[in-house]
Tab-separated table of C-alpha atoms in Angstrom:
chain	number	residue	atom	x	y	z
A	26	UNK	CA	96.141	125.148	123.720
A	27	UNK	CA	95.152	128.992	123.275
A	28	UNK	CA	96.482	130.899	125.886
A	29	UNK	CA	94.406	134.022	127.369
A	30	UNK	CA	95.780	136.635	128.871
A	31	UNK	CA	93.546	139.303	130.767
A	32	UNK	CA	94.597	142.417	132.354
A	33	UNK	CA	94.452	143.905	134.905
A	34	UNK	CA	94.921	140.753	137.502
A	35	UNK	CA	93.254	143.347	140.227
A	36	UNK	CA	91.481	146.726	140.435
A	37	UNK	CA	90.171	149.094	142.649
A	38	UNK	CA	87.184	150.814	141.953
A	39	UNK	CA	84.160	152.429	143.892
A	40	UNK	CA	80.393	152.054	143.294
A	41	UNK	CA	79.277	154.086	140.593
A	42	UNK	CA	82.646	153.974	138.572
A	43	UNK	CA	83.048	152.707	135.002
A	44	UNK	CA	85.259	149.930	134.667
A	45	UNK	CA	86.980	148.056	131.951
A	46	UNK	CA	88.192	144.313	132.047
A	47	UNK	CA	90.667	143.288	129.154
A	48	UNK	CA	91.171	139.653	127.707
A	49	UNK	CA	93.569	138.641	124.619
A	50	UNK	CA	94.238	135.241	123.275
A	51	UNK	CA	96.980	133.878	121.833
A	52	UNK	CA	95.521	133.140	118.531
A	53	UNK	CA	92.292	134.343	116.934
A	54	UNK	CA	88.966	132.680	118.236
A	55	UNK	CA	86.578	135.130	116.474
A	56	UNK	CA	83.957	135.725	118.944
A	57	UNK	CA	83.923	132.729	120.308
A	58	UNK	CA	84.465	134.041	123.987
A	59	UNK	CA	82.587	133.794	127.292
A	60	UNK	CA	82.602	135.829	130.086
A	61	UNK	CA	82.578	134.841	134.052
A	62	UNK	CA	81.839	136.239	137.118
A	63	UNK	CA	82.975	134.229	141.033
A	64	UNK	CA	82.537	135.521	144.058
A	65	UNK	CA	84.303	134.129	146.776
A	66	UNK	CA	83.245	130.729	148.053
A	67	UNK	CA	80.643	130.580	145.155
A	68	UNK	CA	80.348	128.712	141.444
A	69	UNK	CA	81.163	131.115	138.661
A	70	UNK	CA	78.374	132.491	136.790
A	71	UNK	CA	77.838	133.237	133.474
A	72	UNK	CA	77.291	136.802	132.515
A	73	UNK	CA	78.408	136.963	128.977
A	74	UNK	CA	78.510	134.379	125.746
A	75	UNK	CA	79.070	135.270	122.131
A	76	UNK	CA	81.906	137.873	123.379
A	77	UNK	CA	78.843	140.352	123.253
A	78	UNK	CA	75.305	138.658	124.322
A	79	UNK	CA	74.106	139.182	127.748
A	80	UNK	CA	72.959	135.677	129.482
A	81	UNK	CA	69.682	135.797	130.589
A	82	UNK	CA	68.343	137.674	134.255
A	83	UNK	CA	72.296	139.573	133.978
A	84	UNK	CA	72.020	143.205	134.592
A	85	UNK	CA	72.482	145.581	131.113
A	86	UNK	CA	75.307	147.463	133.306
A	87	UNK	CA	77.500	144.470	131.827
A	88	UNK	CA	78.409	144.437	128.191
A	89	UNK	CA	81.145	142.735	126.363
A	90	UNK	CA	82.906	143.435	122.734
A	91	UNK	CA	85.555	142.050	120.410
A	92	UNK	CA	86.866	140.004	118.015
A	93	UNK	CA	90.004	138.145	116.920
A	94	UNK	CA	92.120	138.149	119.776
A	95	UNK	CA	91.124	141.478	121.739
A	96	UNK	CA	88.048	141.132	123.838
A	97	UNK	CA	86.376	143.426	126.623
A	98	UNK	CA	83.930	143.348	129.824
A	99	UNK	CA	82.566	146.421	130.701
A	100	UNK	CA	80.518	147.277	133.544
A	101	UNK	CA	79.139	150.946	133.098
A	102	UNK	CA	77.995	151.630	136.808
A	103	UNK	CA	79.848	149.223	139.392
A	104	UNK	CA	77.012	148.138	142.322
A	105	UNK	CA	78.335	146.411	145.522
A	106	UNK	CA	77.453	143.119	144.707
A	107	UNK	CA	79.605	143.587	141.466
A	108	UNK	CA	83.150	143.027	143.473
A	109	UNK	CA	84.264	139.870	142.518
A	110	UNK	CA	86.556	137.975	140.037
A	111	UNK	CA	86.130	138.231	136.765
A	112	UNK	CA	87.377	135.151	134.419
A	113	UNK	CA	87.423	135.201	130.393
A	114	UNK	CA	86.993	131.626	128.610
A	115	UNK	CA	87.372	130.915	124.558
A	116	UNK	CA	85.017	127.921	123.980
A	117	UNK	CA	86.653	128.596	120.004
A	118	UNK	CA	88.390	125.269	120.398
A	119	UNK	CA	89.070	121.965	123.129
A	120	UNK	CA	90.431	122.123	125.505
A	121	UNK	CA	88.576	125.320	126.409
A	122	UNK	CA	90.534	127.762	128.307
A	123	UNK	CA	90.435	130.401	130.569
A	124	UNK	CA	92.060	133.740	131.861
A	125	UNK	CA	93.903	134.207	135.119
A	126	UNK	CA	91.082	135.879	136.534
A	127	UNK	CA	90.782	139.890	137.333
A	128	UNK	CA	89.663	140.856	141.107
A	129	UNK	CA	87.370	144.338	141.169
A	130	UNK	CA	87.883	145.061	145.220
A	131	UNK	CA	86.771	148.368	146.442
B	19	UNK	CA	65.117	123.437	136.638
B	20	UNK	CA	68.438	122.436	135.690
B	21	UNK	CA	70.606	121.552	138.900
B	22	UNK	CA	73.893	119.942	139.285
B	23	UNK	CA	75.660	118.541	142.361
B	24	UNK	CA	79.129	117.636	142.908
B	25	UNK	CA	79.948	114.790	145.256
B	26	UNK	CA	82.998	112.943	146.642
B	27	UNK	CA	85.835	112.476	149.314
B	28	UNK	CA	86.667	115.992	150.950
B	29	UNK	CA	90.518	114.377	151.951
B	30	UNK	CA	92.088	112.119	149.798
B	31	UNK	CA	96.472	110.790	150.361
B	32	UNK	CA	99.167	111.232	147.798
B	33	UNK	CA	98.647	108.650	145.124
B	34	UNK	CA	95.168	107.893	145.497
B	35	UNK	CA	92.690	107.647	143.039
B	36	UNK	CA	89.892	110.539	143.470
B	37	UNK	CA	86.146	109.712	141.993
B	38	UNK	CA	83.708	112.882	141.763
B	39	UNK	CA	80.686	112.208	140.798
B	40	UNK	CA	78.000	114.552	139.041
B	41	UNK	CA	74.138	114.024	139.372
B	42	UNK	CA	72.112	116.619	137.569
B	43	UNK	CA	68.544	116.923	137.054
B	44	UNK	CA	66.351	119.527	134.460
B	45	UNK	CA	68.380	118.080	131.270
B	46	UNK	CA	69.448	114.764	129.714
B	47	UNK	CA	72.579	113.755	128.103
B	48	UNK	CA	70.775	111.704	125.944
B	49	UNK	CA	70.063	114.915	123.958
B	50	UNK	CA	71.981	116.617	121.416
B	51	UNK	CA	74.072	119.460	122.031
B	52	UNK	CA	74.090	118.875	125.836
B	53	UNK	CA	77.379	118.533	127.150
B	54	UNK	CA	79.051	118.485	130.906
B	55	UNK	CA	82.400	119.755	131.909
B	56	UNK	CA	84.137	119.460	135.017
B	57	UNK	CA	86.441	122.677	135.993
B	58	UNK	CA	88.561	123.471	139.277
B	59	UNK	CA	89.638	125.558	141.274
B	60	UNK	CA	92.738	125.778	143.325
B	61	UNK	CA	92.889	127.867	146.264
B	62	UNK	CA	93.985	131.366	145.204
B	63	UNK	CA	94.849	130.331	141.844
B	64	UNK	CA	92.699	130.211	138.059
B	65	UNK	CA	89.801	128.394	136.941
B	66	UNK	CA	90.826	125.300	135.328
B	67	UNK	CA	89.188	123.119	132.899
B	68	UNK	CA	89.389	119.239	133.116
B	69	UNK	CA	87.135	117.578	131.003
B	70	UNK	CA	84.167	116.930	129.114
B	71	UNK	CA	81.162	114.179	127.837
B	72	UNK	CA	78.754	114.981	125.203
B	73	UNK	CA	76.007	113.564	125.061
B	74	UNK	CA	76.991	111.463	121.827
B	75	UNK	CA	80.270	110.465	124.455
B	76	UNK	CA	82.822	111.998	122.906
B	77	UNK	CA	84.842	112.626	125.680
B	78	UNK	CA	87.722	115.595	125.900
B	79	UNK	CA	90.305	116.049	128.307
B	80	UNK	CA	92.390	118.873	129.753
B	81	UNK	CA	96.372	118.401	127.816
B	82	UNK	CA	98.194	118.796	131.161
B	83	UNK	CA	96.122	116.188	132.781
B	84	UNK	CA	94.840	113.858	130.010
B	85	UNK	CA	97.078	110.767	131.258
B	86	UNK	CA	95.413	111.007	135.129
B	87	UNK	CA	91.985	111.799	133.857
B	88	UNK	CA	88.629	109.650	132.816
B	89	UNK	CA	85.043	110.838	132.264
B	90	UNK	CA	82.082	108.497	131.747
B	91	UNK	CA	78.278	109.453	132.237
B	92	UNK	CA	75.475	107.041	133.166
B	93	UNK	CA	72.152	108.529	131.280
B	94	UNK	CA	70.152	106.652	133.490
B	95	UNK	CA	70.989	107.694	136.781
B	96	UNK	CA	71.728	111.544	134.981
B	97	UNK	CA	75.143	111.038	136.501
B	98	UNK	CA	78.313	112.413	135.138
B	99	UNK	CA	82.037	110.760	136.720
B	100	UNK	CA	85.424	112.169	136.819
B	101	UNK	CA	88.690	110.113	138.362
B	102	UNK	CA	91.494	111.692	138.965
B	103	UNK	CA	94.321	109.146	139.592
B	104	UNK	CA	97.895	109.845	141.455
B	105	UNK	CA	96.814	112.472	143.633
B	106	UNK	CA	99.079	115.241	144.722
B	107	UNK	CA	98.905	117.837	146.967
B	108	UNK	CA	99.195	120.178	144.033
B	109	UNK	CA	95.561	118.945	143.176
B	110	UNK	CA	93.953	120.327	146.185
B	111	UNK	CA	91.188	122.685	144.633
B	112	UNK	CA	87.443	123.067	144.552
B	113	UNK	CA	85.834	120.979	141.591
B	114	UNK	CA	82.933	122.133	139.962
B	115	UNK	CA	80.653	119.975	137.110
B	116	UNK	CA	78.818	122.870	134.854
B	117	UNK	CA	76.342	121.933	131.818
B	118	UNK	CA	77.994	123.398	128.756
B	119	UNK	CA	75.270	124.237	126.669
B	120	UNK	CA	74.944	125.940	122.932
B	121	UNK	CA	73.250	129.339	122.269
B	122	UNK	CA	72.616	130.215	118.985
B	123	UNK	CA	72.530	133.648	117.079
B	124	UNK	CA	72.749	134.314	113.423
B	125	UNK	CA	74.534	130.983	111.690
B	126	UNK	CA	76.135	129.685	114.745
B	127	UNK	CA	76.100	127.942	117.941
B	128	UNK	CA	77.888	129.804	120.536
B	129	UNK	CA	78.707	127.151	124.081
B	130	UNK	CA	78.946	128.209	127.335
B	131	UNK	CA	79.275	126.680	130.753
B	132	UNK	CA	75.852	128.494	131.975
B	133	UNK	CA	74.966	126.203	135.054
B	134	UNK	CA	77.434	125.377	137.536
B	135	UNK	CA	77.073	123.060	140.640
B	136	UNK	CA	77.822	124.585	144.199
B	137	UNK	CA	81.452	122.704	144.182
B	138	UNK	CA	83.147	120.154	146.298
B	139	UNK	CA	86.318	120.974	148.041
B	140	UNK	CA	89.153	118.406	148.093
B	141	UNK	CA	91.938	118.135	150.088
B	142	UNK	CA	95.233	116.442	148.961
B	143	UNK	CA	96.949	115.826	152.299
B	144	UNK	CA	98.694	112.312	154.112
């Protein structure tokens, strides 16, 4: 199975702030990666596919990038409903897998 | 619309069997491309992926769990089910079913679990 590996597992940030989430796998998966965001007590959502293509009704703040093994989630101007966990997924091969998960608290 | 919706026991014992079942609407698994996965999630810990139909049923399962695990679908009653057997406390989690559908751009088809259901918590406890 390919392992992912994201980092940080937590960060604190405040509204307005730039913030950068890191993901690497353990063997190269092109761009074959998704990205996820859960709040707590809710279904994760989908925010990013491709490892760069925004999913439909998410806000442009988002953007992801990469290739190979190094992927990132960016989100240029945090908002207040943005605090959450953030989860990385390669869908490159089965079983798909998924990060550890990085929680943006205030 | 597409909508999923987890169902099943909230409590199950040690060493019982656990059934979910998945009933979705907006999409059938009679078409191609459409697959459904079924992902948990324990308390304080990862999203994990368990399984998956396509909707030629080819079936997939997670390595750790493979031996426990069985998906089937009913395209009639747009159901999806998962059992689980030899439940352990370990397994307590929230378990979600998610349509993992393709996007494409450029020459390829890019999948991505982009509707979730709401979850159904279960309990492994005697």
């Amino acid at each position: 199975d390919i392992q992912m590996t994201q980092s940080p597992s937590s960060l604190s940030a405040s509204v307005g702030d730039r913030i950068t989430i890191t993901c690497r796998t353990s063997q190269t998966i092109r761009d074959f990666l998704n990205w996820y965001q859960q709040k707590a007590g809710k279904a994760p959502k989908l925010l990013i596919y491709g490892a760069s293509s925004l999913q439909s009704g998410v806000p442009s703040r988002f953007s992801g990038s990469g290739a190979g093994t190094d992927f990132t989630l960016t989100i240029s101007s945090l908002q207040p409903e943005d605090f959450a966990t953030y989860y990385c997924q390669q869908s490159y091969t089965t079983p798909p897998t998924f990060g550890q998960g990085t929680k943006v608290e205030i | 619309q597409v909508t999923l919706k987890e169902s099943g026991p909230a409590l199950v014992k040690p060493t019982q069997t656990l059934t979910l079942t998945c009933t979705f609407s907006g999409f059938s698994l009679r078409t191609s491309g459409m697959r459904v996965s079924w992902i948990r999630h324990p308390p304080g810990k990862a999203l994990e992926w368990l399984a998956r139909i396509d909707w030629d049923d080819d079936k997939f399962y997670s390595t750790s769990l493979k031996t426990r695990l069985t998906i089937s679908k009913d395209t009639s009653k747009n159901q999806v089910v998962l059992t689980m057997t030899n439940m352990d406390p370990v397994d307590t989690a929230t378990y979600y079913c998610a349509l993992d559908s393709s996007k494409e751009r450029g020459n390829y088809y890019y999948y991505a679990m982009d509707v979730w259901g709401q979850g159904t918590t279960v309990t492994v406890s005697s």
